[in-house]
Coordinates of C-alpha atoms in Angstrom, one line a residue:
X132 CA 0.0 0.0 0.0
X133 CA 1.7 3.3 -1.1
X134 CA 0.1 5.4 1.6
X135 CA 1.3 3.0 4.3
X136 CA 4.8 2.9 2.9
X137 CA 5.0 6.7 2.8
X138 CA 3.7 7.0 6.3
X139 CA 6.3 4.4 7.6
X140 CA 9.1 6.3 5.8
X141 CA 7.9 9.5 7.6
X142 CA 7.9 7.7 10.9
X143 CA 11.4 6.3 10.3
X144 CA 12.8 9.7 9.3
X145 CA 11.3 11.3 12.4
X146 CA 12.7 8.6 14.7
X147 CA 16.2 9.0 13.1
X148 CA 16.1 12.7 13.5
X149 CA 15.4 12.4 17.2
X150 CA 18.6 10.5 17.7
X151 CA 20.7 13.5 16.5
X152 CA 22.0 16.1 18.9
X153 CA 20.6 18.9 16.8
X154 CA 17.3 18.3 15.0
X155 CA 16.8 20.2 11.8
X156 CA 13.8 22.4 12.2
X157 CA 13.5 21.7 15.9
X158 CA 14.6 23.4 19.1
X159 CA 18.4 22.8 19.5
X160 CA 19.4 20.5 22.3
X161 CA 23.0 19.7 23.1
X162 CA 24.1 16.1 23.1
X163 CA 24.2 16.4 26.9
X164 CA 20.6 17.4 27.1
X165 CA 21.2 21.0 28.2
X166 CA 18.2 23.3 28.4
X167 CA 17.5 25.7 25.6
X168 CA 17.9 29.5 26.2
X169 CA 14.9 31.4 27.5
X170 CA 13.9 33.1 24.3
X171 CA 13.7 29.8 22.5
X172 CA 11.3 28.2 24.9
X173 CA 7.8 27.4 23.9
X174 CA 6.7 26.9 27.5
X175 CA 7.9 29.0 30.3
X176 CA 8.3 26.0 32.6
X177 CA 8.0 22.2 32.1
X178 CA 4.8 22.2 34.2
X179 CA 1.1 21.5 33.6
X180 CA 0.5 25.1 34.6
X181 CA 2.7 26.4 31.8
X182 CA 1.0 24.1 29.3
X183 CA -2.5 25.2 30.4
X184 CA -1.4 28.9 30.1
X185 CA -0.2 28.2 26.5
X186 CA -3.5 26.6 25.6
X187 CA -5.4 29.6 26.9
X188 CA -3.1 32.3 25.5
X189 CA -3.0 30.8 22.0
X190 CA -6.7 29.7 22.0
X191 CA -5.6 26.2 20.9
X192 CA -8.4 24.4 19.0
X193 CA -6.5 21.5 17.4
X194 CA -5.1 19.6 20.4
X195 CA -4.2 15.9 19.8
X196 CA -4.6 13.6 22.8
X197 CA -2.7 10.3 22.6
X198 CA -3.8 7.7 25.2
X199 CA -2.7 4.3 26.4
X200 CA -3.9 1.8 28.9
X201 CA -3.1 4.0 31.9
X202 CA -6.2 6.1 31.2
X203 CA -8.4 3.0 31.9
X204 CA -6.7 1.5 35.0
X205 CA -9.0 3.4 37.4
X206 CA -11.9 1.7 35.7
X207 CA -10.5 -1.6 36.8
X208 CA -8.9 -2.6 33.5
X209 CA -5.2 -3.5 34.0
X210 CA -2.5 -2.0 31.9
X211 CA -0.1 -4.2 30.1
X212 CA 3.3 -3.7 31.6
X213 CA 3.1 -2.7 35.3
X214 CA 5.1 -5.3 37.2
X215 CA 2.8 -7.5 39.3
X216 CA -0.5 -6.0 38.2
X217 CA -0.1 -5.6 34.5
X218 CA -1.9 -7.9 32.1
X219 CA 1.3 -9.5 30.8
X220 CA 2.2 -10.5 34.3
X221 CA -1.1 -12.2 34.9
X222 CA -1.5 -14.6 32.0
X223 CA 0.2 -17.6 33.5
X224 CA -3.1 -19.5 33.7
X225 CA -3.3 -19.6 29.9
X226 CA 0.0 -21.5 29.5
X227 CA 1.1 -19.3 26.6
X228 CA 4.4 -19.5 24.8
X229 CA 4.8 -15.8 25.7
X230 CA 2.4 -13.1 27.1
X231 CA 2.2 -11.4 23.8
X232 CA 0.9 -14.6 22.1
X233 CA -2.6 -13.9 23.3
X234 CA -2.7 -11.0 20.9
X235 CA -0.8 -12.8 18.1
X236 CA -2.8 -13.5 14.9
X237 CA -1.0 -16.7 14.1
X238 CA -1.5 -18.1 17.6
X239 CA -5.1 -17.0 17.6
X240 CA -5.8 -18.9 14.3
X241 CA -4.4 -22.0 15.9
X242 CA -5.7 -21.6 19.5
X243 CA -8.3 -18.9 20.0
X244 CA -9.5 -20.1 23.4
X245 CA -7.1 -18.1 25.6
X246 CA -8.1 -14.8 23.9
X247 CA -11.8 -15.4 24.3
X248 CA -11.3 -16.5 27.9
X249 CA -9.5 -13.2 28.5
X250 CA -12.1 -11.3 26.5
X251 CA -14.8 -12.3 29.0
X252 CA -12.9 -10.3 31.6
X253 CA -12.2 -7.3 29.4
X254 CA -15.4 -7.0 27.4
X255 CA -17.0 -3.6 27.1
X256 CA -20.0 -3.3 29.3
X257 CA -18.1 -4.5 32.3
X258 CA -16.5 -1.1 33.0
X259 CA -17.3 2.6 33.1
X260 CA -15.3 5.5 31.7
X261 CA -12.8 7.3 33.9
X262 CA -12.4 11.0 34.5
X263 CA -9.7 11.0 31.8
X264 CA -12.2 9.8 29.2
X265 CA -14.7 12.5 30.2
X266 CA -12.0 15.1 30.1
X267 CA -11.3 14.2 26.4
X268 CA -15.0 14.4 25.7
X269 CA -15.1 17.9 27.3
X270 CA -12.2 19.0 25.2
X271 CA -14.2 17.9 22.1
X272 CA -17.3 19.8 23.3
X273 CA -15.3 22.9 23.9
X274 CA -13.8 22.9 20.4
X275 CA -10.3 22.2 21.7
X276 CA -9.8 18.6 20.6
X277 CA -8.6 17.7 17.1
X278 CA -8.4 14.0 17.6
X279 CA -7.9 11.3 20.3
X280 CA -5.5 8.6 19.1
X281 CA -5.9 5.7 21.5
X282 CA -4.1 2.4 21.8
X283 CA -7.0 1.0 23.9
X284 CA -9.4 -1.6 22.7
X285 CA -11.9 -1.2 25.6
X286 CA -14.2 1.3 23.7
X287 CA -14.5 3.5 26.9
X288 CA -14.1 6.5 24.7
X289 CA -17.3 5.6 22.9
X290 CA -19.1 4.8 26.2
X291 CA -18.1 8.2 27.5
X292 CA -19.8 9.8 24.5
X293 CA -16.8 10.9 22.5
X294 CA -18.1 11.1 18.9
X295 CA -16.5 8.7 16.4
X296 CA -15.2 11.5 14.3
X297 CA -12.9 12.5 17.1
X298 CA -11.5 8.9 17.6
X299 CA -8.7 7.0 16.0
X300 CA -8.6 3.5 17.6
X301 CA -5.1 2.7 16.5
X302 CA -5.2 -0.9 17.7
X303 CA -8.9 -1.4 16.8
X304 CA -11.6 -2.2 19.3
X305 CA -14.3 -4.6 20.4
X306 CA -16.9 -2.4 18.6
X307 CA -17.1 -4.7 15.6
X308 CA -15.9 -8.1 14.4
X309 CA -15.2 -10.0 11.2
X310 CA -14.4 -13.5 9.9
X311 CA -10.6 -14.1 9.8
X312 CA -10.8 -17.4 8.1
X313 CA -10.7 -21.1 9.2
X314 CA -8.9 -22.4 12.2
X315 CA -5.4 -23.8 11.8
X316 CA -4.2 -27.0 13.4
X317 CA -1.7 -26.4 16.3
X318 CA 2.0 -26.4 15.5
X319 CA 4.0 -29.3 16.8
X320 CA 5.2 -28.9 20.4
X321 CA 3.4 -25.6 20.7
X322 CA 0.1 -24.6 22.3
X323 CA -0.4 -28.2 23.5
X324 CA -2.9 -28.9 26.2
X325 CA -1.7 -30.8 29.2
X326 CA -4.0 -33.7 28.4
X327 CA -2.4 -34.2 25.0
X328 CA 1.1 -34.3 26.5
X329 CA 0.2 -37.6 28.3
X330 CA -2.0 -39.1 25.7
X331 CA -0.3 -42.2 24.2
X332 CA -2.5 -41.9 21.1
X333 CA -1.5 -38.3 20.4
X334 CA 0.1 -37.9 17.0
X335 CA 3.9 -37.6 16.7
X336 CA 5.6 -34.3 16.1
X337 CA 6.4 -35.4 12.5
X338 CA 2.7 -36.1 11.9
X339 CA 1.7 -32.8 13.4
X340 CA 4.2 -31.0 11.3
X341 CA 2.5 -32.4 8.2
X342 CA -0.9 -31.4 9.5
X343 CA 0.2 -27.9 10.4
X344 CA 1.1 -27.2 6.8
X345 CA -2.5 -27.2 5.8
X346 CA -3.4 -23.6 4.6
X347 CA -6.1 -21.8 6.5
X348 CA -9.4 -21.0 4.8
X349 CA -9.4 -17.4 3.6
X350 CA -11.7 -14.9 5.4
X351 CA -15.1 -14.6 3.8
X352 CA -15.6 -10.9 4.7
X353 CA -18.6 -11.4 6.9
X354 CA -19.0 -8.8 9.7
X355 CA -20.6 -9.2 13.1
X356 CA -21.7 -6.8 15.8
X357 CA -20.2 -6.4 19.2
X358 CA -23.4 -7.7 20.8
X359 CA -23.4 -10.9 18.7
X360 CA -19.8 -11.7 19.5
X361 CA -20.3 -10.9 23.2
X362 CA -23.3 -13.3 23.4
X363 CA -21.1 -16.1 21.9
X364 CA -18.2 -15.4 24.2
X365 CA -20.3 -15.3 27.4
X366 CA -22.0 -18.5 26.4
X367 CA -18.6 -20.2 26.4
X368 CA -18.4 -20.5 22.6
X369 CA -15.8 -19.7 20.1
X370 CA -17.5 -17.2 17.7
X371 CA -17.7 -19.0 14.4
X372 CA -18.8 -17.5 11.1
X373 CA -22.4 -18.2 10.1
X374 CA -21.8 -17.8 6.4
X375 CA -22.8 -21.2 4.9
X376 CA -20.1 -20.8 2.3
X377 CA -17.4 -20.3 5.0
X378 CA -16.4 -23.6 6.7
X379 CA -16.2 -22.7 10.3
X380 CA -14.3 -19.5 10.0
X381 CA -13.2 -17.8 13.2
X382 CA -14.8 -14.5 14.1
X383 CA -12.5 -12.1 15.8
X384 CA -13.2 -8.6 17.2
X385 CA -11.6 -5.9 15.1
X386 CA -8.7 -5.6 17.5
X387 CA -5.3 -5.2 15.8
X388 CA -3.2 -8.3 16.7
X389 CA 0.5 -8.6 16.3
X390 CA 1.0 -9.6 12.7
X391 CA -2.0 -7.5 11.4
X392 CA -2.2 -4.2 9.7
X393 CA -3.3 -1.1 11.6
X394 CA -6.7 0.3 10.6
X395 CA -6.6 2.5 7.5
X396 CA -8.1 5.4 9.5
X397 CA -5.0 5.5 11.6
X398 CA -2.8 6.3 8.6
X399 CA -5.4 8.7 7.0
X400 CA -5.6 10.8 10.1
X401 CA -1.9 10.6 10.8
X402 CA -1.1 12.3 7.5
X403 CA -3.5 15.2 8.2
X404 CA -3.7 15.7 12.0
X405 CA 0.0 16.0 13.0
X406 CA 0.4 18.9 10.5
X407 CA -2.6 20.7 12.1
X408 CA -1.9 20.1 15.7
X409 CA -1.3 23.1 17.9
X410 CA -0.6 21.1 21.1
X411 CA -0.4 17.5 22.2
X412 CA -1.3 15.6 25.4
X413 CA 0.1 12.1 25.9
X414 CA -1.3 10.2 28.8
X415 CA -1.2 6.7 30.2
X416 CA 1.1 5.2 27.6
X417 CA 4.5 3.5 28.0
X418 CA 5.3 4.6 24.4
X419 CA 6.9 1.2 23.7
X420 CA 4.7 -0.2 20.9
X421 CA 5.4 1.1 17.4
X422 CA 4.3 2.8 15.4
X423 CA 2.1 4.5 18.1
X424 CA 5.3 5.1 20.1
X425 CA 6.7 7.3 17.4
X426 CA 3.7 9.7 17.0
X427 CA 5.0 12.3 19.5
X428 CA 8.1 12.6 17.2
X429 CA 6.0 13.9 14.2
X430 CA 5.2 17.3 15.6
X431 CA 6.3 20.7 14.4
X432 CA 9.1 22.3 16.3
X433 CA 6.7 24.9 17.9
X434 CA 4.1 22.4 19.2
X435 CA 4.2 22.0 23.0
X436 CA 3.6 18.6 24.5
X437 CA 2.2 17.5 27.9
X438 CA 2.9 14.1 29.4
X439 CA 0.5 12.8 32.0
X440 CA 1.9 9.6 33.3
X441 CA 3.3 7.9 36.4
X442 CA 6.8 8.1 34.9
X443 CA 8.6 9.9 32.1
X444 CA 8.5 7.9 28.8
X445 CA 9.6 8.2 25.2
X446 CA 11.7 11.2 24.3
X447 CA 10.0 13.6 26.7
X448 CA 12.5 16.1 28.0
X449 CA 11.6 18.7 30.6
X450 CA 14.7 20.8 29.5
X451 CA 13.9 21.1 25.8
X452 CA 11.6 24.1 26.2
X453 CA 8.4 22.6 24.8
X454 CA 7.7 19.6 27.0
X455 CA 5.7 19.6 30.2
X456 CA 5.4 16.7 32.6
X457 CA 2.7 15.8 35.2
X458 CA 3.8 12.7 37.2
X459 CA 0.8 11.0 38.6
X460 CA -2.4 9.3 37.5
X461 CA -4.3 10.2 34.4
X462 CA -7.4 11.1 36.5
X463 CA -5.4 13.5 38.7
X464 CA -3.6 15.0 35.7
X465 CA -6.9 15.6 33.8
X466 CA -8.6 17.1 36.8
X467 CA -5.6 19.4 37.4
X468 CA -5.6 20.5 33.7
X469 CA -9.4 21.0 33.7
X470 CA -9.1 23.3 36.8
X471 CA -6.3 25.3 35.1
X472 CA -8.5 25.7 32.0
X473 CA -11.5 26.8 34.0
X474 CA -13.4 23.6 33.2
X475 CA -13.3 21.9 36.6
X476 CA -17.0 22.3 37.4
X477 CA -18.1 21.1 34.0
X478 CA -15.8 18.1 34.2
X479 CA -17.1 17.0 37.6
X480 CA -20.7 17.3 36.4
X481 CA -19.9 15.2 33.4
X482 CA -18.2 12.6 35.6
X483 CA -21.2 12.5 38.0
X484 CA -23.6 12.1 35.2
X485 CA -21.6 9.3 33.7
X486 CA -21.5 7.4 37.0
X487 CA -25.3 7.4 37.4

């Protein structure tokens, strides 16, 4: 796809530039990370107060908000990487080759059971939006938000009432589903159940290897609603395509797994939005999954950035004159920013209405 290739080239160029001591067209930073001189600063201080002052002074109306799993943790949904509590640290019961396998398309086609067992715990309808989600909705209603790029698949943005035109679900979501083709046989010595390991009649690795070469049935293109898939999952079934011409095709929510292409909307909005943005807020993301992790690198030199997170991530640098950092929860950061923008009362009313 030409558009995809061009976008990836842009992302690679941006990443390469950020490794240089002096970035062409960006604020100069020494190789030692020294602060820029005062008259080159976009923000007076690397604080949420300075960022809020900038938004008000410049009447910003094209703010991008980039969100990760941290915005949903107060709703009871675990993030992925927090030691001890993160999703990847709590998948042992599924006996996976690696934690990431549960979101791997090749693994899913051979063994969809672990994903659908996990889906029962994570499915939309089990959780309510957080103050962070309502803050993004408030930015949209006030004409401040350009777009919310989210890594999350929980659809809490939609539940909060953020209109679809403001959303880019970079990793897809549970909101829709489609047939992804017929199920593959398990690979030899992988994804085996414990009962097979002790079964004397279980086929040998050589026999399994021959079986595993069978090509999977191509997707038929049938689409399904979130409600239909949820009904199947909560009935303990593997959602299977109902198209009579599709022999038992697997139906998967439109979540982007490892090994799949990101949604076309991600690339379409990427090409337009980052040229328009007049400020960016990143919150609740580890910025470790590409290409999403590279998005903050695509901004013009004069675009200020605010990070709301429990730790500094990515290439955020409080000394570069354009970055502000709020260390804490997404809920606390959003409430603090709302207060600084004079939106505190409206945000609390929205949160209260959403909780009822």
